[in-house]
PDB file of C-alpha atoms in Angstrom:
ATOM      1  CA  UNK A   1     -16.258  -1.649   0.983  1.00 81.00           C
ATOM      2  CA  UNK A   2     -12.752  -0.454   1.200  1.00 92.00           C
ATOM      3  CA  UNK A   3     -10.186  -1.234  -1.544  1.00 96.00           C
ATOM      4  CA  UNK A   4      -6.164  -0.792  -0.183  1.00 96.00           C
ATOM      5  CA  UNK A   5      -3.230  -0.405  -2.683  1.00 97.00           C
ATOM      6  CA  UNK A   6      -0.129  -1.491  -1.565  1.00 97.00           C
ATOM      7  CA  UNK A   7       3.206  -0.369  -4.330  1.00 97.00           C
ATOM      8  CA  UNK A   8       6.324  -2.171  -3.555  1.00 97.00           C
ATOM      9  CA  UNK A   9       9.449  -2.280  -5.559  1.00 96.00           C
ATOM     10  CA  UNK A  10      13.110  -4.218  -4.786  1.00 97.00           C
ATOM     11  CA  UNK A  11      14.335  -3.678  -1.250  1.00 96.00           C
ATOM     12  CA  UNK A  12      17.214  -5.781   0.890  1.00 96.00           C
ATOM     13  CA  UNK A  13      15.608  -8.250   2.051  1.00 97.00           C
ATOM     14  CA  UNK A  14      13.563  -9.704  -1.059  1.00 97.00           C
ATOM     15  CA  UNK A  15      13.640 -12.616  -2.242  1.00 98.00           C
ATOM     16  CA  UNK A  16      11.602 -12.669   1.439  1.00 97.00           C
ATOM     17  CA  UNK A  17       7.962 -12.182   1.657  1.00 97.00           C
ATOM     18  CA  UNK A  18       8.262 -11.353   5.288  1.00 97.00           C
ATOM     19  CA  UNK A  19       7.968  -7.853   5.429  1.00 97.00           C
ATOM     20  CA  UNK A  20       4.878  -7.896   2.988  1.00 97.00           C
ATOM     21  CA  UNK A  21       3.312 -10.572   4.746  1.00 97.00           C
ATOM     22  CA  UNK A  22       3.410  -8.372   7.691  1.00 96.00           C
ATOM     23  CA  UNK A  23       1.957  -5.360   6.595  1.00 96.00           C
ATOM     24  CA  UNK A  24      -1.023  -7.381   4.811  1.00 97.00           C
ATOM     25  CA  UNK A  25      -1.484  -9.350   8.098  1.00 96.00           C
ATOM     26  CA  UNK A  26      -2.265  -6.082   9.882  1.00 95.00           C
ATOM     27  CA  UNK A  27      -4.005  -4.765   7.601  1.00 95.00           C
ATOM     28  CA  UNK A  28      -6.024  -7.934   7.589  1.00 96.00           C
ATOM     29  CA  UNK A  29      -7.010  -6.524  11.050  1.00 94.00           C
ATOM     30  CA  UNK A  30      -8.704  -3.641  10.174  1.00 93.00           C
ATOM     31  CA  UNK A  31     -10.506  -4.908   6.972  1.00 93.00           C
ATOM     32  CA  UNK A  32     -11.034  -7.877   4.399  1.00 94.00           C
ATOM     33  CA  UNK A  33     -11.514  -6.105   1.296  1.00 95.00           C
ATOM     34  CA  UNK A  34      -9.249  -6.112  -1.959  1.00 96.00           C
ATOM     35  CA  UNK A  35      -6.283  -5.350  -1.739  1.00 97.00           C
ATOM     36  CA  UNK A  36      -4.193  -4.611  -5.160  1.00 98.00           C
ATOM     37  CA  UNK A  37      -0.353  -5.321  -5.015  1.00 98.00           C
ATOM     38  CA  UNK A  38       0.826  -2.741  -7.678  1.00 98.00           C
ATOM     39  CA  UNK A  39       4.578  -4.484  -7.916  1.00 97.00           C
ATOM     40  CA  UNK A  40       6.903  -1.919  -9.756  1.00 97.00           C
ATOM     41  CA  UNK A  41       9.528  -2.496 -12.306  1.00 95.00           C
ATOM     42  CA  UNK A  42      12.961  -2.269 -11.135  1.00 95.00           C
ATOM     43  CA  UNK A  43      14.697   1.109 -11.445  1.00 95.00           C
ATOM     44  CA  UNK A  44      18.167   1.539 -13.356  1.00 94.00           C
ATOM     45  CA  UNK A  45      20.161   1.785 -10.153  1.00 95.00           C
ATOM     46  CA  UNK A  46      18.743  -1.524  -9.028  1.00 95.00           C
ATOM     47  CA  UNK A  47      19.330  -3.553 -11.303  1.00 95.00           C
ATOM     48  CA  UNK A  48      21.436  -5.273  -9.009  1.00 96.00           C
ATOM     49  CA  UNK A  49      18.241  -6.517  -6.910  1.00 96.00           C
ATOM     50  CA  UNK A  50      16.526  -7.699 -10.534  1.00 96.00           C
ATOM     51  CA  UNK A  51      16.683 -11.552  -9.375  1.00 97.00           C
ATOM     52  CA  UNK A  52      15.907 -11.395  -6.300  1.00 98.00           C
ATOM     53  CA  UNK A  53      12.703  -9.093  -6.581  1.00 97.00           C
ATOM     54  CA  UNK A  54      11.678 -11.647  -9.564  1.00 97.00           C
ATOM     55  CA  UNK A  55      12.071 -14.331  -6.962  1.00 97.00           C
ATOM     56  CA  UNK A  56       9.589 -12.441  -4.849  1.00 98.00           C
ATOM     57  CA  UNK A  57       7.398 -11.082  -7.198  1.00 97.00           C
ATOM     58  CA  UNK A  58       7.102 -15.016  -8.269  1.00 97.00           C
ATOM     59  CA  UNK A  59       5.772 -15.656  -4.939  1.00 97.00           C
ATOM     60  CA  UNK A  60       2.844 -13.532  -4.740  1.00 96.00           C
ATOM     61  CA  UNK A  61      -0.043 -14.516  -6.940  1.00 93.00           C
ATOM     62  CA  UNK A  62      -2.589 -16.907  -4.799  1.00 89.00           C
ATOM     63  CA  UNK A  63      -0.724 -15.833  -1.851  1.00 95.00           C
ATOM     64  CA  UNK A  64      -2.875 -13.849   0.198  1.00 96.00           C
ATOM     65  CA  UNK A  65      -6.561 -14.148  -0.206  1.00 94.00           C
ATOM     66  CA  UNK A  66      -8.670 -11.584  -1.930  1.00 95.00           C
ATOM     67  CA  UNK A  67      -5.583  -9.395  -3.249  1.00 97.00           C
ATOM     68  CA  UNK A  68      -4.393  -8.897  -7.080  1.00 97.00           C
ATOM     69  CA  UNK A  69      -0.986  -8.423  -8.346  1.00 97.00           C
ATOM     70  CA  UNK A  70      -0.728  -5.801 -10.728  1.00 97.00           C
ATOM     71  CA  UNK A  71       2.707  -6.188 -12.119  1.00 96.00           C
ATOM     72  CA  UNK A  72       3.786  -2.830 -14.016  1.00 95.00           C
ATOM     73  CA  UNK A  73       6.598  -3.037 -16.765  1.00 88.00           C
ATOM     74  CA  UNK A  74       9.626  -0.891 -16.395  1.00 90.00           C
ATOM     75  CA  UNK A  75      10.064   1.841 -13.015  1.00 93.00           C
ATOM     76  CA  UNK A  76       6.983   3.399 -13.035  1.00 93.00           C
ATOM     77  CA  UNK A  77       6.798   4.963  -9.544  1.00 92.00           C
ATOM     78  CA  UNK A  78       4.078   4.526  -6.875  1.00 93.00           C
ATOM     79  CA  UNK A  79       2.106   7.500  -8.336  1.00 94.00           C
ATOM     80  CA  UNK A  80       2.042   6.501 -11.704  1.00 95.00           C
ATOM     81  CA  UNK A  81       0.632   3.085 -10.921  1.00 96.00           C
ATOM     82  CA  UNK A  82      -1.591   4.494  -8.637  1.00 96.00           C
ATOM     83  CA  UNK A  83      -3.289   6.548 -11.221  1.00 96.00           C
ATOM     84  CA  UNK A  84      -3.741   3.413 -13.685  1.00 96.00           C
ATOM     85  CA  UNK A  85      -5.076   1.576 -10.696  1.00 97.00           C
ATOM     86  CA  UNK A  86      -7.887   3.654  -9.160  1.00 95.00           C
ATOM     87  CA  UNK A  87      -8.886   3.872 -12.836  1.00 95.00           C
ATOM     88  CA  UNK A  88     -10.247   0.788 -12.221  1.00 95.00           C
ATOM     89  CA  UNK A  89     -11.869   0.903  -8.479  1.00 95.00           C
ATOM     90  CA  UNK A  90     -15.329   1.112  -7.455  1.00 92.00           C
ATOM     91  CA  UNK A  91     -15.497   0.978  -3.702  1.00 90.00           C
ATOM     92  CA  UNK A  92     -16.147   4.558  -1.603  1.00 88.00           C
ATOM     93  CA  UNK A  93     -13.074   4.060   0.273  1.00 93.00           C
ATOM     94  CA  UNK A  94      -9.316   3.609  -0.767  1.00 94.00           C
ATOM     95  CA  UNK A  95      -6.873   3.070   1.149  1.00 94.00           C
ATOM     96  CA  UNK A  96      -3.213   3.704   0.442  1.00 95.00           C
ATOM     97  CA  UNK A  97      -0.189   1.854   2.484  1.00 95.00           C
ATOM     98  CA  UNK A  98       3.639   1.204   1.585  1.00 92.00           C
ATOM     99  CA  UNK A  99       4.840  -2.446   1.143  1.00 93.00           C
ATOM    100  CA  UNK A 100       6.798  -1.189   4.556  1.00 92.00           C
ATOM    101  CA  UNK A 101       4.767   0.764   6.817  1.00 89.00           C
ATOM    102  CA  UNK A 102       1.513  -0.541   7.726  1.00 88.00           C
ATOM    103  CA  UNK A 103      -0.893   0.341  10.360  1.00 90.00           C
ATOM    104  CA  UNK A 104      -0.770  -0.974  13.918  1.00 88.00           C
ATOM    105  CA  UNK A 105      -2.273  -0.114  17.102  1.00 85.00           C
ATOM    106  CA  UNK A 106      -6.084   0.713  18.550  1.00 89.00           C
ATOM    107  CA  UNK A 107      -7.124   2.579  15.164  1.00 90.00           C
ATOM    108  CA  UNK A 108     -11.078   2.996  15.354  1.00 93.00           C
ATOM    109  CA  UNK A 109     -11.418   1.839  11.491  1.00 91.00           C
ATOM    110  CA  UNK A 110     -14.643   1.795  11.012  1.00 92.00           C
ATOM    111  CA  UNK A 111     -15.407   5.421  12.387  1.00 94.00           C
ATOM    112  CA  UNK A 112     -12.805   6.821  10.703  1.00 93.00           C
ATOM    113  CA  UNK A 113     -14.011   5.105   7.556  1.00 93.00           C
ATOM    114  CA  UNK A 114     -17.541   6.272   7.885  1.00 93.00           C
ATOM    115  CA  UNK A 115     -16.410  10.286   8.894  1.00 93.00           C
ATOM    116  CA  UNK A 116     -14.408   9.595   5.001  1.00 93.00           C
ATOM    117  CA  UNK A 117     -17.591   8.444   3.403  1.00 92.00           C
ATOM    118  CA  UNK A 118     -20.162  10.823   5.014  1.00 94.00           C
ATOM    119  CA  UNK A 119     -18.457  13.947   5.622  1.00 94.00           C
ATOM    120  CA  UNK A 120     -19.019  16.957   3.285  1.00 93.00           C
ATOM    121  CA  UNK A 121     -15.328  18.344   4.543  1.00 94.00           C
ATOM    122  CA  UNK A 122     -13.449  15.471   5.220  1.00 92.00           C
ATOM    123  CA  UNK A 123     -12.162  13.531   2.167  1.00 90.00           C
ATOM    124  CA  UNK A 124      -8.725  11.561   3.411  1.00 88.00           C
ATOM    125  CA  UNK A 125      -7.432  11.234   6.708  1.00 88.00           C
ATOM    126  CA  UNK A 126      -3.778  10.308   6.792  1.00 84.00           C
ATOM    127  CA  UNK A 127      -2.060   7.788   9.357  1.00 84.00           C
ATOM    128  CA  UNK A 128       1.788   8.615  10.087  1.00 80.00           C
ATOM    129  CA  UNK A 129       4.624   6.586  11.333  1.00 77.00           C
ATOM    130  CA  UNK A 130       5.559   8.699  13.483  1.00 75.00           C
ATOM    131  CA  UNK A 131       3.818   9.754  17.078  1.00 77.00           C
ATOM    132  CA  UNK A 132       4.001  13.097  16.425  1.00 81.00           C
ATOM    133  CA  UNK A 133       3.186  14.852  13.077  1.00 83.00           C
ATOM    134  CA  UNK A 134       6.261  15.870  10.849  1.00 82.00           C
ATOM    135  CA  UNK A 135       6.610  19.302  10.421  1.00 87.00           C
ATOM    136  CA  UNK A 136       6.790  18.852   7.107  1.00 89.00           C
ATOM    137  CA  UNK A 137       3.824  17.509   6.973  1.00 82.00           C
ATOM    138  CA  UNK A 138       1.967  20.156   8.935  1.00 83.00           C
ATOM    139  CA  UNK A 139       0.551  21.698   6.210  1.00 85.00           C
ATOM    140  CA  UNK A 140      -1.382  18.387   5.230  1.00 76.00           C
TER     141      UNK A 140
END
């Protein structure tokens, strides 16, 4: 089983579900596992997008099936919540994937799943947006 956490936090073009609907969609390719919605709280400098994110956030219990909302009180940053939330998983795979950026294209899922789970050496493998691998992120 694969559990995927998905932060998001205010953006544009909430109160619309459209973008997150997207990225679960294709992720809804690739697996049918839980996925946790760790929503953020809204950061000092945008407060101005306070209703609308509400107005989303409203949206998405029951919305998708076989996610959870974990709704986290005050900015808490994707890393924080991600550490209160894989306190709680129990599957051998987790994936991680922004409200914004999810995968697409011929990814061979399950292989790359099992090389995760049965490799002595191998314990992430990490999908970029980009075709090409920053060069920042060489090092990675």
């Amino acid at each position: 089983m694969i559990t995927t956490l998905i932060p998001t936090s205010p953006i544009p073009s909430h109160p619309s579900t459209a973008i997150l609907d997207e990225t679960i969609s294709n992720i809804r390719r690739y697996t049918d596992g839980l996925i946790i919605i760790m929503a953020d709280g809204v950061h000092p400098s945008l407060k101005h997008r306070k209703e609308a994110y509400t107005e989303y956030l409203n949206q998405l219990p029951d919305r998708y099936k076989n996610t959870a909302v974990w709704q986290f009180g005050g900015h808490q940053h994707q890393a924080r919540m991600t550490r209160a939330v894989l306190e709680t998983i129990t599957d051998d795979i987790i994936m991680f994937c922004e409200h914004d950026a999810s995968p697409i294209g011929d990814i061979p899922f399950k292989e790359i799943c099992d090389l995760v789970r049965d490799s002595e050496e191998i314990n992430y493998v990490r999908f970029n947006i980009f075709e090409q691998i920053p060069k920042e992120h060489g090092y990675l």
